[in-house]
PDB file of N, CA and C in Angstrom:
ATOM      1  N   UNK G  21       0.802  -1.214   0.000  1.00 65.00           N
ATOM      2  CA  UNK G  21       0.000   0.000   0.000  1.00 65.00           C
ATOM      3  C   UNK G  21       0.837   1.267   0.000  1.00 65.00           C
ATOM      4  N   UNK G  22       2.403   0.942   0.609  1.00 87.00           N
ATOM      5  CA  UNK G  22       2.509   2.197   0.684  1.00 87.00           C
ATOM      6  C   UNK G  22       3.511   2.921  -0.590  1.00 87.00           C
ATOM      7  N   UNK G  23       3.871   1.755  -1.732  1.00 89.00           N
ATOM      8  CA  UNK G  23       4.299   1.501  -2.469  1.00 89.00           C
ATOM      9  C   UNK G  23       3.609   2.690  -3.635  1.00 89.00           C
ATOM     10  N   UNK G  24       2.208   2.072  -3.530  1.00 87.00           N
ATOM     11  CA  UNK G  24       1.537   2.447  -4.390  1.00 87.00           C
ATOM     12  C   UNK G  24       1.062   3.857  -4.046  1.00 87.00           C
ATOM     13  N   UNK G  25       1.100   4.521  -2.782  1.00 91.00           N
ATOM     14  CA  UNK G  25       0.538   6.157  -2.632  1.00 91.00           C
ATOM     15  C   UNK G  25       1.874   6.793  -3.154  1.00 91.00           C
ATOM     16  N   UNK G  26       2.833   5.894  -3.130  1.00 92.00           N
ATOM     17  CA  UNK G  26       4.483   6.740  -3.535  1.00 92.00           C
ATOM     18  C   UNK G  26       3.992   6.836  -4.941  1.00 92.00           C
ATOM     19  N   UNK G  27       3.986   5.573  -5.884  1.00 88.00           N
ATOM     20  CA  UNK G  27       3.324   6.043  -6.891  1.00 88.00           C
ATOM     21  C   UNK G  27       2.821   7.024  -7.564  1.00 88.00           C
ATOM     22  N   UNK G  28       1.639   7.519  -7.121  1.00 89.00           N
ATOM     23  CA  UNK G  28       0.413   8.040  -6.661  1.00 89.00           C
ATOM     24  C   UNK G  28       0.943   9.367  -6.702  1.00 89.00           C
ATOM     25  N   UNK G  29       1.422   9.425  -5.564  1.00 91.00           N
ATOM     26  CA  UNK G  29       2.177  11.024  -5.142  1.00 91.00           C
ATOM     27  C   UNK G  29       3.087  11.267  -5.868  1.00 91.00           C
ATOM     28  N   UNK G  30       4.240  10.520  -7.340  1.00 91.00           N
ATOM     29  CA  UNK G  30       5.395  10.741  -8.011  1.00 91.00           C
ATOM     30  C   UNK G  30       4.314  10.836  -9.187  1.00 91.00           C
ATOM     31  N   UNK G  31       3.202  10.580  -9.561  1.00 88.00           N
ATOM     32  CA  UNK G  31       2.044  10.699 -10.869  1.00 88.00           C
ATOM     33  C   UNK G  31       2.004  12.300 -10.164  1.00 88.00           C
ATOM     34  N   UNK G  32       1.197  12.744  -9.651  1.00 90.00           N
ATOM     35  CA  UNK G  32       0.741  13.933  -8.901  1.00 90.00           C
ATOM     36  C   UNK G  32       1.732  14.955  -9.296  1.00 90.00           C
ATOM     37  N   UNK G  33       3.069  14.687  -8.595  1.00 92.00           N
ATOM     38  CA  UNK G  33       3.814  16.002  -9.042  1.00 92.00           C
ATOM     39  C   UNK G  33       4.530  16.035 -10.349  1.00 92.00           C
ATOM     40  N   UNK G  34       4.667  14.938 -11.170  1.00 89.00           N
ATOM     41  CA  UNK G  34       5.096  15.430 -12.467  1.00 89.00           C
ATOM     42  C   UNK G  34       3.818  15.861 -12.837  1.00 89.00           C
ATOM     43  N   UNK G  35       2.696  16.059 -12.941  1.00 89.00           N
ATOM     44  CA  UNK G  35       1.862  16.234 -13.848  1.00 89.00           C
ATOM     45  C   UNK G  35       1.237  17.306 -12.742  1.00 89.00           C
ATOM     46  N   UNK G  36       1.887  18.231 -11.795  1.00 88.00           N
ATOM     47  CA  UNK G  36       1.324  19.232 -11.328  1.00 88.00           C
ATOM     48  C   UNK G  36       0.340  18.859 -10.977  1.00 88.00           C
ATOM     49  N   UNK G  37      -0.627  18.147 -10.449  1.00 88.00           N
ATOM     50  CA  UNK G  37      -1.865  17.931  -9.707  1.00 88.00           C
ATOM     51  C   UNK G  37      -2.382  17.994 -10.601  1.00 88.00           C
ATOM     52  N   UNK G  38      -2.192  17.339 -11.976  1.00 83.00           N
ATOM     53  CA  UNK G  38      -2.685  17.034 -13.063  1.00 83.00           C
ATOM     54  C   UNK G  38      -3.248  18.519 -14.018  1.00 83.00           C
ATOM     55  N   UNK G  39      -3.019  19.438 -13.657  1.00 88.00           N
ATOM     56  CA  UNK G  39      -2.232  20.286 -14.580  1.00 88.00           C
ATOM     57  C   UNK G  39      -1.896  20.024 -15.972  1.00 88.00           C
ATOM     58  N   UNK G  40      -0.890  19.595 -15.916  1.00 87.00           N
ATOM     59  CA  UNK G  40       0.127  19.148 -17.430  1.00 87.00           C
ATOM     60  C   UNK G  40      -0.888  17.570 -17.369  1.00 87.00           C
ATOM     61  N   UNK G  41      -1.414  17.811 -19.138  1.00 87.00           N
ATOM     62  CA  UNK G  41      -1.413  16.511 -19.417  1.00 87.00           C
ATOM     63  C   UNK G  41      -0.494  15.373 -19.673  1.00 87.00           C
ATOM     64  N   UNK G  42      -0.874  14.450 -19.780  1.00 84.00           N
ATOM     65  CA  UNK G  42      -0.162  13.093 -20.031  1.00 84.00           C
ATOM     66  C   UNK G  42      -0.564  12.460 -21.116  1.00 84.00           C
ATOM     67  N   UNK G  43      -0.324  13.641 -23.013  1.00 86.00           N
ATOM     68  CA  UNK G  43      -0.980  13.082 -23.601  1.00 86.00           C
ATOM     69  C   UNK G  43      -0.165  11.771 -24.495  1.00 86.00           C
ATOM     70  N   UNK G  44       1.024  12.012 -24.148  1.00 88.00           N
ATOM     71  CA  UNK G  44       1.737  10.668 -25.102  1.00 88.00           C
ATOM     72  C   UNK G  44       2.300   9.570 -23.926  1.00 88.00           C
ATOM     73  N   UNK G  45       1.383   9.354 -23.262  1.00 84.00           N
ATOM     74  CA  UNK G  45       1.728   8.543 -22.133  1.00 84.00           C
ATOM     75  C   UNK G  45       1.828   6.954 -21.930  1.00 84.00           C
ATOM     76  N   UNK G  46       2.398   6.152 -21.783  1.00 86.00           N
ATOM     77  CA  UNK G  46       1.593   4.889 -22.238  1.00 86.00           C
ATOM     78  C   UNK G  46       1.612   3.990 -20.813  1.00 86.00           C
ATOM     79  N   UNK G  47       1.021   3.013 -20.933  1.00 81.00           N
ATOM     80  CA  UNK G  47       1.060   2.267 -19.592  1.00 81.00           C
ATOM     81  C   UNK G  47       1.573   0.798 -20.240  1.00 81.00           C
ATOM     82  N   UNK G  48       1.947  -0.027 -19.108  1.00 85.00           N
ATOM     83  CA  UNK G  48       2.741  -1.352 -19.560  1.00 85.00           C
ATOM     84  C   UNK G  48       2.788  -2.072 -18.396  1.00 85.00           C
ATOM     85  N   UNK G  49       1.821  -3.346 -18.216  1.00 81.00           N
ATOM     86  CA  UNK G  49       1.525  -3.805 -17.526  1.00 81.00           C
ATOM     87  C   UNK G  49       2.365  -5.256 -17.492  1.00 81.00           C
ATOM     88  N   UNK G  50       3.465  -5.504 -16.496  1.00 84.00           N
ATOM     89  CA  UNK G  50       3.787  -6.540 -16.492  1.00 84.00           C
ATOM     90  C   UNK G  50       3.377  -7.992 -15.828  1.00 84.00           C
ATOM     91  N   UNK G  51       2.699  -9.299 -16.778  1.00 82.00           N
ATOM     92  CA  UNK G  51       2.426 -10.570 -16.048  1.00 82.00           C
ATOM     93  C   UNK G  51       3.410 -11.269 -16.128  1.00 82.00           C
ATOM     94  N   UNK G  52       4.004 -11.986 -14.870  1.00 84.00           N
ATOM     95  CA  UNK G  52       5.085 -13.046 -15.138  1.00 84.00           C
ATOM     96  C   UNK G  52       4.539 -14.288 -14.359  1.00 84.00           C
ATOM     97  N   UNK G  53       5.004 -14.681 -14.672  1.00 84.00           N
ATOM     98  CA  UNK G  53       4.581 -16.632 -14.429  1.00 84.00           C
ATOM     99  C   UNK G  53       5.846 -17.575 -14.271  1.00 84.00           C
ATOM    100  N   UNK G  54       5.960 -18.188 -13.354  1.00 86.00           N
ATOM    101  CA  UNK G  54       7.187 -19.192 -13.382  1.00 86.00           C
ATOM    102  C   UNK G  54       6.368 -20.722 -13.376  1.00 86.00           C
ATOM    103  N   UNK G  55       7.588 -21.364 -13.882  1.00 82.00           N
ATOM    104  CA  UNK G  55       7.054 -23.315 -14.016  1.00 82.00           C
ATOM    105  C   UNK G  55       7.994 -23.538 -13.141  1.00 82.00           C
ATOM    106  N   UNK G  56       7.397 -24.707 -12.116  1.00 84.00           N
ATOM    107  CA  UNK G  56       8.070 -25.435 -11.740  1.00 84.00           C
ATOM    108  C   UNK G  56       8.101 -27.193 -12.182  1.00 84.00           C
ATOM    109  N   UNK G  57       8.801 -28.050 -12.282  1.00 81.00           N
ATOM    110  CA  UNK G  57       8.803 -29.130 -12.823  1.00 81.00           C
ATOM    111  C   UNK G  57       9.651 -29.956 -11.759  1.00 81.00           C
ATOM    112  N   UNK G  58       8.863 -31.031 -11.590  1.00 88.00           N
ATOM    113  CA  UNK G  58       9.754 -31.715 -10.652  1.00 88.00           C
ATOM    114  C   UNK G  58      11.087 -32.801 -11.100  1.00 88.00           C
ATOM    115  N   UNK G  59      10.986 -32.923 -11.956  1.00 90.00           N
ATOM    116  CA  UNK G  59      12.417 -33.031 -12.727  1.00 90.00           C
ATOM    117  C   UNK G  59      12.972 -32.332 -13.682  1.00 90.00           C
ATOM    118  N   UNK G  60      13.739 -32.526 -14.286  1.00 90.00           N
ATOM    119  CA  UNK G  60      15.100 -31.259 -14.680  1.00 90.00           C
ATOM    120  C   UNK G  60      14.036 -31.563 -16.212  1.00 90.00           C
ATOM    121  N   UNK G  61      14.679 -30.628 -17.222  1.00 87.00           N
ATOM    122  CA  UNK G  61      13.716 -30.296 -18.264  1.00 87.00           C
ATOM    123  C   UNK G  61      14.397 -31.827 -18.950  1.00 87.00           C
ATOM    124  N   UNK G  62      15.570 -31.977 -19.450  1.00 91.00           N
ATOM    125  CA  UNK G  62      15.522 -33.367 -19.916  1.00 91.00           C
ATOM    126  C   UNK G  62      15.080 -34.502 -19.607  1.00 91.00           C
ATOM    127  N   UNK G  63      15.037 -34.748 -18.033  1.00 92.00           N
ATOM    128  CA  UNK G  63      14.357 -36.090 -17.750  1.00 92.00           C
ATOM    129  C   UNK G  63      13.095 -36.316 -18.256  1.00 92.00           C
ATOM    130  N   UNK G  64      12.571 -34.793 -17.301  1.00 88.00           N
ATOM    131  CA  UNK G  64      10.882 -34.823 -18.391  1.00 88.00           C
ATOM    132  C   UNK G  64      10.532 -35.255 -19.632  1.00 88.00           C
ATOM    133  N   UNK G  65      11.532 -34.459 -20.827  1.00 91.00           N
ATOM    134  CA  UNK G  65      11.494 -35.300 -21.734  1.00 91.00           C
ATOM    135  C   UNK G  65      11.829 -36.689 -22.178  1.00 91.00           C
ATOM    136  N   UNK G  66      12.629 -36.915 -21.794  1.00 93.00           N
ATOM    137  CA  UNK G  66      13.022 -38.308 -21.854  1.00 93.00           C
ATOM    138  C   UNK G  66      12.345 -39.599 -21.255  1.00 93.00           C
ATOM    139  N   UNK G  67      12.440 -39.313 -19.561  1.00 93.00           N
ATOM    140  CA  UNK G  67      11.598 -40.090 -18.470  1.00 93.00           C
ATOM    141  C   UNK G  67      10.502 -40.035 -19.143  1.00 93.00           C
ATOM    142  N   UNK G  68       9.821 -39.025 -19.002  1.00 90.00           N
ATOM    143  CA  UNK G  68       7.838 -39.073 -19.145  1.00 90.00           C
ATOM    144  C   UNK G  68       7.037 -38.605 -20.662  1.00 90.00           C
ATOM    145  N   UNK G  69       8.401 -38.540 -21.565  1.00 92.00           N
ATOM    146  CA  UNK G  69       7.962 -38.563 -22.898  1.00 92.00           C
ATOM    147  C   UNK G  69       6.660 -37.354 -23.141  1.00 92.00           C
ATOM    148  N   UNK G  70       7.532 -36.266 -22.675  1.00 87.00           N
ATOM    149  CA  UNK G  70       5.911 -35.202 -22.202  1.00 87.00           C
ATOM    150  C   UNK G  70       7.250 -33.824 -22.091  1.00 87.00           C
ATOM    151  N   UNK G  71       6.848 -32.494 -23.354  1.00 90.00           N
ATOM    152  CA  UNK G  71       7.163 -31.735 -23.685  1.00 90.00           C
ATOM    153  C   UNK G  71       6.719 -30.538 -22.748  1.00 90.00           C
ATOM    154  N   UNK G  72       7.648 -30.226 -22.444  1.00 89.00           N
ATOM    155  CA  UNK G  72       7.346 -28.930 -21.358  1.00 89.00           C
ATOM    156  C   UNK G  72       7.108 -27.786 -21.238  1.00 89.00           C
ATOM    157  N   UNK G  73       7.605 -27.223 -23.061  1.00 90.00           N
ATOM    158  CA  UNK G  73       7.221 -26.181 -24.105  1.00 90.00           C
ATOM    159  C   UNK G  73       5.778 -26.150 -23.983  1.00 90.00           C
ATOM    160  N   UNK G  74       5.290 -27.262 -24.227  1.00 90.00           N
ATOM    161  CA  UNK G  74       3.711 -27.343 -24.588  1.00 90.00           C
ATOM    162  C   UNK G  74       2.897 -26.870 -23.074  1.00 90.00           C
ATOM    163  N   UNK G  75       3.544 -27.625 -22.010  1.00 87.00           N
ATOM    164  CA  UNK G  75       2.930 -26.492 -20.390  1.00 87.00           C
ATOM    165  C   UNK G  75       3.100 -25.392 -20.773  1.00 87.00           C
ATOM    166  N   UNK G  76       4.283 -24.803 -20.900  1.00 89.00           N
ATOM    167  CA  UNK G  76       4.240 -22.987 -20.349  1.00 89.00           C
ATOM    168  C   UNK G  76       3.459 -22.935 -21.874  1.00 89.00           C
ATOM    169  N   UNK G  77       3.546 -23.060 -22.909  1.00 91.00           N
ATOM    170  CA  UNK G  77       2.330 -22.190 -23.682  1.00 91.00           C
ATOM    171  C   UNK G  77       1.017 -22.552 -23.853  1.00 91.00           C
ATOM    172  N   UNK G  78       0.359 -23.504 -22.946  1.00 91.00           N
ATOM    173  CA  UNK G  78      -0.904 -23.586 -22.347  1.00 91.00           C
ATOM    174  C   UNK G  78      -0.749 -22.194 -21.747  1.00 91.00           C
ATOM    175  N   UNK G  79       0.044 -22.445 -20.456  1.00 90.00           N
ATOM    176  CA  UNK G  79      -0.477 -21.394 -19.559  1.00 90.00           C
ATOM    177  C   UNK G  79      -0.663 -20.022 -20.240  1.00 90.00           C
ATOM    178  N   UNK G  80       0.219 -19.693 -20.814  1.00 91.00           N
ATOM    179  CA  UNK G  80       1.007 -18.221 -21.539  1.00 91.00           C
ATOM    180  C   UNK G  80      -0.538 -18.038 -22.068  1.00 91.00           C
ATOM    181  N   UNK G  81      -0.899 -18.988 -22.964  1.00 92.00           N
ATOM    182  CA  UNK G  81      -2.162 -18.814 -23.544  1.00 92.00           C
ATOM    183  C   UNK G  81      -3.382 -18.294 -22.471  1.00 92.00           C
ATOM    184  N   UNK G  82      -3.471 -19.337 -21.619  1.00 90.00           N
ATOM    185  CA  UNK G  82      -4.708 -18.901 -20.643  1.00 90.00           C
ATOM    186  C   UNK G  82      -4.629 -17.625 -20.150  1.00 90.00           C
ATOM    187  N   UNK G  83      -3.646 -17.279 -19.729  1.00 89.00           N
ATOM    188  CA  UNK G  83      -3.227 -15.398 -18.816  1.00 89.00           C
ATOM    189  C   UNK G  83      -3.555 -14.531 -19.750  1.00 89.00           C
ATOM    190  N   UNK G  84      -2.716 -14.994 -21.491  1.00 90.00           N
ATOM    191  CA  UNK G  84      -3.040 -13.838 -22.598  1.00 90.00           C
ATOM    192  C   UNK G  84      -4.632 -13.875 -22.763  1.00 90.00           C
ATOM    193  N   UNK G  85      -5.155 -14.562 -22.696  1.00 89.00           N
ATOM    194  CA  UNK G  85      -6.545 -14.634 -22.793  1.00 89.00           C
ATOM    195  C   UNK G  85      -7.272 -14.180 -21.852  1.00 89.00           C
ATOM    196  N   UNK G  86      -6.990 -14.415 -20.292  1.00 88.00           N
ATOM    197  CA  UNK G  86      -7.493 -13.506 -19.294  1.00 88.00           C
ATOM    198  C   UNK G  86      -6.861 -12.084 -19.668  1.00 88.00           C
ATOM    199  N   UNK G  87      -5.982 -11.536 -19.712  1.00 87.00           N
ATOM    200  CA  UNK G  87      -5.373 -10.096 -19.991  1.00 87.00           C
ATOM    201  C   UNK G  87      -6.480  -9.521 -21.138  1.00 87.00           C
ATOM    202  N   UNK G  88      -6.473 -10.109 -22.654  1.00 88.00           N
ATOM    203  CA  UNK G  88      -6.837  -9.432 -23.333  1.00 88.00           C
ATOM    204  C   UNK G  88      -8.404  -9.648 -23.915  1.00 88.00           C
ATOM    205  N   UNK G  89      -9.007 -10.536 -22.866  1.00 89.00           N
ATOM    206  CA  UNK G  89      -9.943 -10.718 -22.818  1.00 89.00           C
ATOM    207  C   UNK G  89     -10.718 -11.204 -24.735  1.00 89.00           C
ATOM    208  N   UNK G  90      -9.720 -12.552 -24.975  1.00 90.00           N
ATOM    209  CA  UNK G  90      -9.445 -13.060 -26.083  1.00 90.00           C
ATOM    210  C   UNK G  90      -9.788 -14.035 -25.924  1.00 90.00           C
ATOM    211  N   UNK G  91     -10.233 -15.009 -27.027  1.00 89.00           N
ATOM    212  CA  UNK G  91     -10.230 -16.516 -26.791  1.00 89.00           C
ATOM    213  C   UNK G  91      -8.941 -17.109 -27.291  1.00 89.00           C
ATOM    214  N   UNK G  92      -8.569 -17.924 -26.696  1.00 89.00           N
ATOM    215  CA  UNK G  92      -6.815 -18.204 -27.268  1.00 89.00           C
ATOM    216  C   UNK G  92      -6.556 -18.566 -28.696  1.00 89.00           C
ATOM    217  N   UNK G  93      -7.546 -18.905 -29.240  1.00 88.00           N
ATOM    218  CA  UNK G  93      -7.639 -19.267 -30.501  1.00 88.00           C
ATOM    219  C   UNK G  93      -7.953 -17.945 -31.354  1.00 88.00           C
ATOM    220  N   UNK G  94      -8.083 -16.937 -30.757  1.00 90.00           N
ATOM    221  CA  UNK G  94      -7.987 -15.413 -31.800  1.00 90.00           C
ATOM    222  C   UNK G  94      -6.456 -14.836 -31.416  1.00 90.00           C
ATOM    223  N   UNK G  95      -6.036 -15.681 -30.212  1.00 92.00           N
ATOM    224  CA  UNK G  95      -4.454 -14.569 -30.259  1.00 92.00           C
ATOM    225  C   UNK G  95      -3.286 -15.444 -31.078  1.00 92.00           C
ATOM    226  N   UNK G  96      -3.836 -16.803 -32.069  1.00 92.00           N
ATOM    227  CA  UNK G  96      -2.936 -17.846 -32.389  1.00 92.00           C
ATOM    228  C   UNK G  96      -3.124 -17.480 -34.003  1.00 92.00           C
ATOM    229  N   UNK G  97      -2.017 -17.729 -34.762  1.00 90.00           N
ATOM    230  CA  UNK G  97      -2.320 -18.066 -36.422  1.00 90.00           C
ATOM    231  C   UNK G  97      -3.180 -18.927 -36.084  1.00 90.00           C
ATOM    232  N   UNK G  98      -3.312 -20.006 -37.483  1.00 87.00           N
ATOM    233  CA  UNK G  98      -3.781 -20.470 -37.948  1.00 87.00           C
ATOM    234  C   UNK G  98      -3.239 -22.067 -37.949  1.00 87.00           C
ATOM    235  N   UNK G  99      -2.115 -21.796 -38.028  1.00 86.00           N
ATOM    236  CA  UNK G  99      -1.428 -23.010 -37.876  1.00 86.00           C
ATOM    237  C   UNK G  99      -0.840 -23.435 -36.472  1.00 86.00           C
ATOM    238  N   UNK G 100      -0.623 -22.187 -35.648  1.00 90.00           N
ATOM    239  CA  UNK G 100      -0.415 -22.273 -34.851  1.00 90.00           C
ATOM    240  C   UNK G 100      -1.658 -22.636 -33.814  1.00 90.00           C
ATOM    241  N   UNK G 101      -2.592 -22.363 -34.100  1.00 89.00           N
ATOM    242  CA  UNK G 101      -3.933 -22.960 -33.618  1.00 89.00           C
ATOM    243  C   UNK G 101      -4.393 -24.216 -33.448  1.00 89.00           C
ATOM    244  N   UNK G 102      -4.101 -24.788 -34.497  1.00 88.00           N
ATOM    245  CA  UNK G 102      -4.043 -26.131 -35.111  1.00 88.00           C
ATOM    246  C   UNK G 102      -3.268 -27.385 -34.262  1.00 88.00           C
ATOM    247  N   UNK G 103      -2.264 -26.454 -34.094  1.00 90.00           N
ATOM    248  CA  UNK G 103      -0.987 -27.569 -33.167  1.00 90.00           C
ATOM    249  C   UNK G 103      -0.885 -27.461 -31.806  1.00 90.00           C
ATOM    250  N   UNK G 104      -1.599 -26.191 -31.317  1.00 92.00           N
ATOM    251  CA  UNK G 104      -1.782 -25.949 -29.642  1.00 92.00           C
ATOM    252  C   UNK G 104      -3.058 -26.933 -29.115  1.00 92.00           C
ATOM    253  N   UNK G 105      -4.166 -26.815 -29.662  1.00 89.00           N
ATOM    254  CA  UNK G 105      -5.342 -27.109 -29.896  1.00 89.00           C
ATOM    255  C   UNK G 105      -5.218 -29.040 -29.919  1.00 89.00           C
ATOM    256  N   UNK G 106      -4.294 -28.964 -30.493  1.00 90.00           N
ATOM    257  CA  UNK G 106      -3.579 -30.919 -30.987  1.00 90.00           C
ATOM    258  C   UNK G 106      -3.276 -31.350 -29.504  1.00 90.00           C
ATOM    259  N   UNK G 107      -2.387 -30.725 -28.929  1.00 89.00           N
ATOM    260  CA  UNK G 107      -1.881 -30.710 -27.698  1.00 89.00           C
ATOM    261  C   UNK G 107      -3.167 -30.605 -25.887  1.00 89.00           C
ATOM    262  N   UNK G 108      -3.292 -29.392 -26.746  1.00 90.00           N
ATOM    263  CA  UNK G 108      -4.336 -28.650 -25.171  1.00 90.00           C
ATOM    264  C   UNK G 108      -5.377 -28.656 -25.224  1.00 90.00           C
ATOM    265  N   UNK G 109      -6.261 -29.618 -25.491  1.00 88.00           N
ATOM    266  CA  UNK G 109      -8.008 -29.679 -26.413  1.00 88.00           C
ATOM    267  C   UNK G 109      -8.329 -28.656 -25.432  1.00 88.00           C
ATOM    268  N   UNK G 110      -8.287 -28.687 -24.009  1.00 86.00           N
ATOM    269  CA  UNK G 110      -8.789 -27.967 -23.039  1.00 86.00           C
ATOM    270  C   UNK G 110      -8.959 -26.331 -23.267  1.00 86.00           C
ATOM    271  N   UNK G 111      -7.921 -25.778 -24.522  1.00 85.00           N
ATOM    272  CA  UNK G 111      -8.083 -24.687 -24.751  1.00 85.00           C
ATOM    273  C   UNK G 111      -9.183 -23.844 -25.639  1.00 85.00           C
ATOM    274  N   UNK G 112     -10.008 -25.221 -25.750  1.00 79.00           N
ATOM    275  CA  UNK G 112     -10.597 -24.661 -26.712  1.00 79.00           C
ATOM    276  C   UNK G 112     -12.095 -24.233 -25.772  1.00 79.00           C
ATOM    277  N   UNK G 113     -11.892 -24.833 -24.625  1.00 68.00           N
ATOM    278  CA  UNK G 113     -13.224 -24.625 -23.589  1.00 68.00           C
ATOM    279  C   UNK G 113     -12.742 -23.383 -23.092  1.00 68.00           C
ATOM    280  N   UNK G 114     -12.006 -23.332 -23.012  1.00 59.00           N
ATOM    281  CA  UNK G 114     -11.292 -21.845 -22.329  1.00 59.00           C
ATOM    282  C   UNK G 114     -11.437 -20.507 -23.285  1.00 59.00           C
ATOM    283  N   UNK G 115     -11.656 -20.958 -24.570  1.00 53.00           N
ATOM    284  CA  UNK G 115     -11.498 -19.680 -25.326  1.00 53.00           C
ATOM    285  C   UNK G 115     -13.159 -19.550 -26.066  1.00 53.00           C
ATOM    286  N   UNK G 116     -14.000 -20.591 -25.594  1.00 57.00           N
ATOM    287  CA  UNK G 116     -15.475 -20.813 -25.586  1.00 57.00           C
ATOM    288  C   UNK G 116     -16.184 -19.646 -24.414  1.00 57.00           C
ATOM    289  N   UNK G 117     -15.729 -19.454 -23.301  1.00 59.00           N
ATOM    290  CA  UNK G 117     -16.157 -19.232 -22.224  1.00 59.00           C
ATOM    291  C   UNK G 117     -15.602 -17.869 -22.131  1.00 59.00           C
ATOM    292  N   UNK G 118     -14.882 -17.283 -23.105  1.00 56.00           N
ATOM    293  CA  UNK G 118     -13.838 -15.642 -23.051  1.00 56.00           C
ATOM    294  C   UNK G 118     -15.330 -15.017 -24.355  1.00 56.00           C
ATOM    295  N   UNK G 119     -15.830 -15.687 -25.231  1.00 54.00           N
ATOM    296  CA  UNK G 119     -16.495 -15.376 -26.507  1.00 54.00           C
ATOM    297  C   UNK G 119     -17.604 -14.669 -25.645  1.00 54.00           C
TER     298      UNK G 119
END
């Protein structure tokens, strides 16, 4: 909280108590996400014959789709649709329920 009145109060005085506009301003919202895997990225592949690429861009997909309020299948080509979709059927309920 108190992070954010610093914020707050460093918006305030560049822009004079909003005074001076902020017309070329942009905002940039950062989401980050970490994987954890309980074995090292090769065993996974190897041991459990199960690609780990294909987790984080499930997820990547689901967040971009909560963020931009998208169905994951409008933020994908075409081909790239095709081969996520091969993988994550589940995404396609997910990007049913964003429509």
């Amino acid at each position: 909280p108190d992070l954010v009145m610093e914020a707050f109060d460093l918006l305030d005085a560049i822009t004079k108590s909003g005074a001076l506009p902020l017309s070329h301003a942009t905002l940039h919202i950062v989401v980050a996400a970490t994987h954890c895997f309980d074995k090292t990225v090769t065993e996974t592949v190897i041991q459990e014959n199960v690609n780990p690429i294909e987790k984080v861009e499930r997820s990547s997909l689901i967040m971009a789709s909560a963020v931009h309020q998208k169905a994951a299948s409008a933020l994908m080509n075409d081909s790239s649709c095709a081969r996520v979709l091969a993988h994550s059927p589940q995404l396609e309920d997910v990007s049913e329920k964003v429509k």
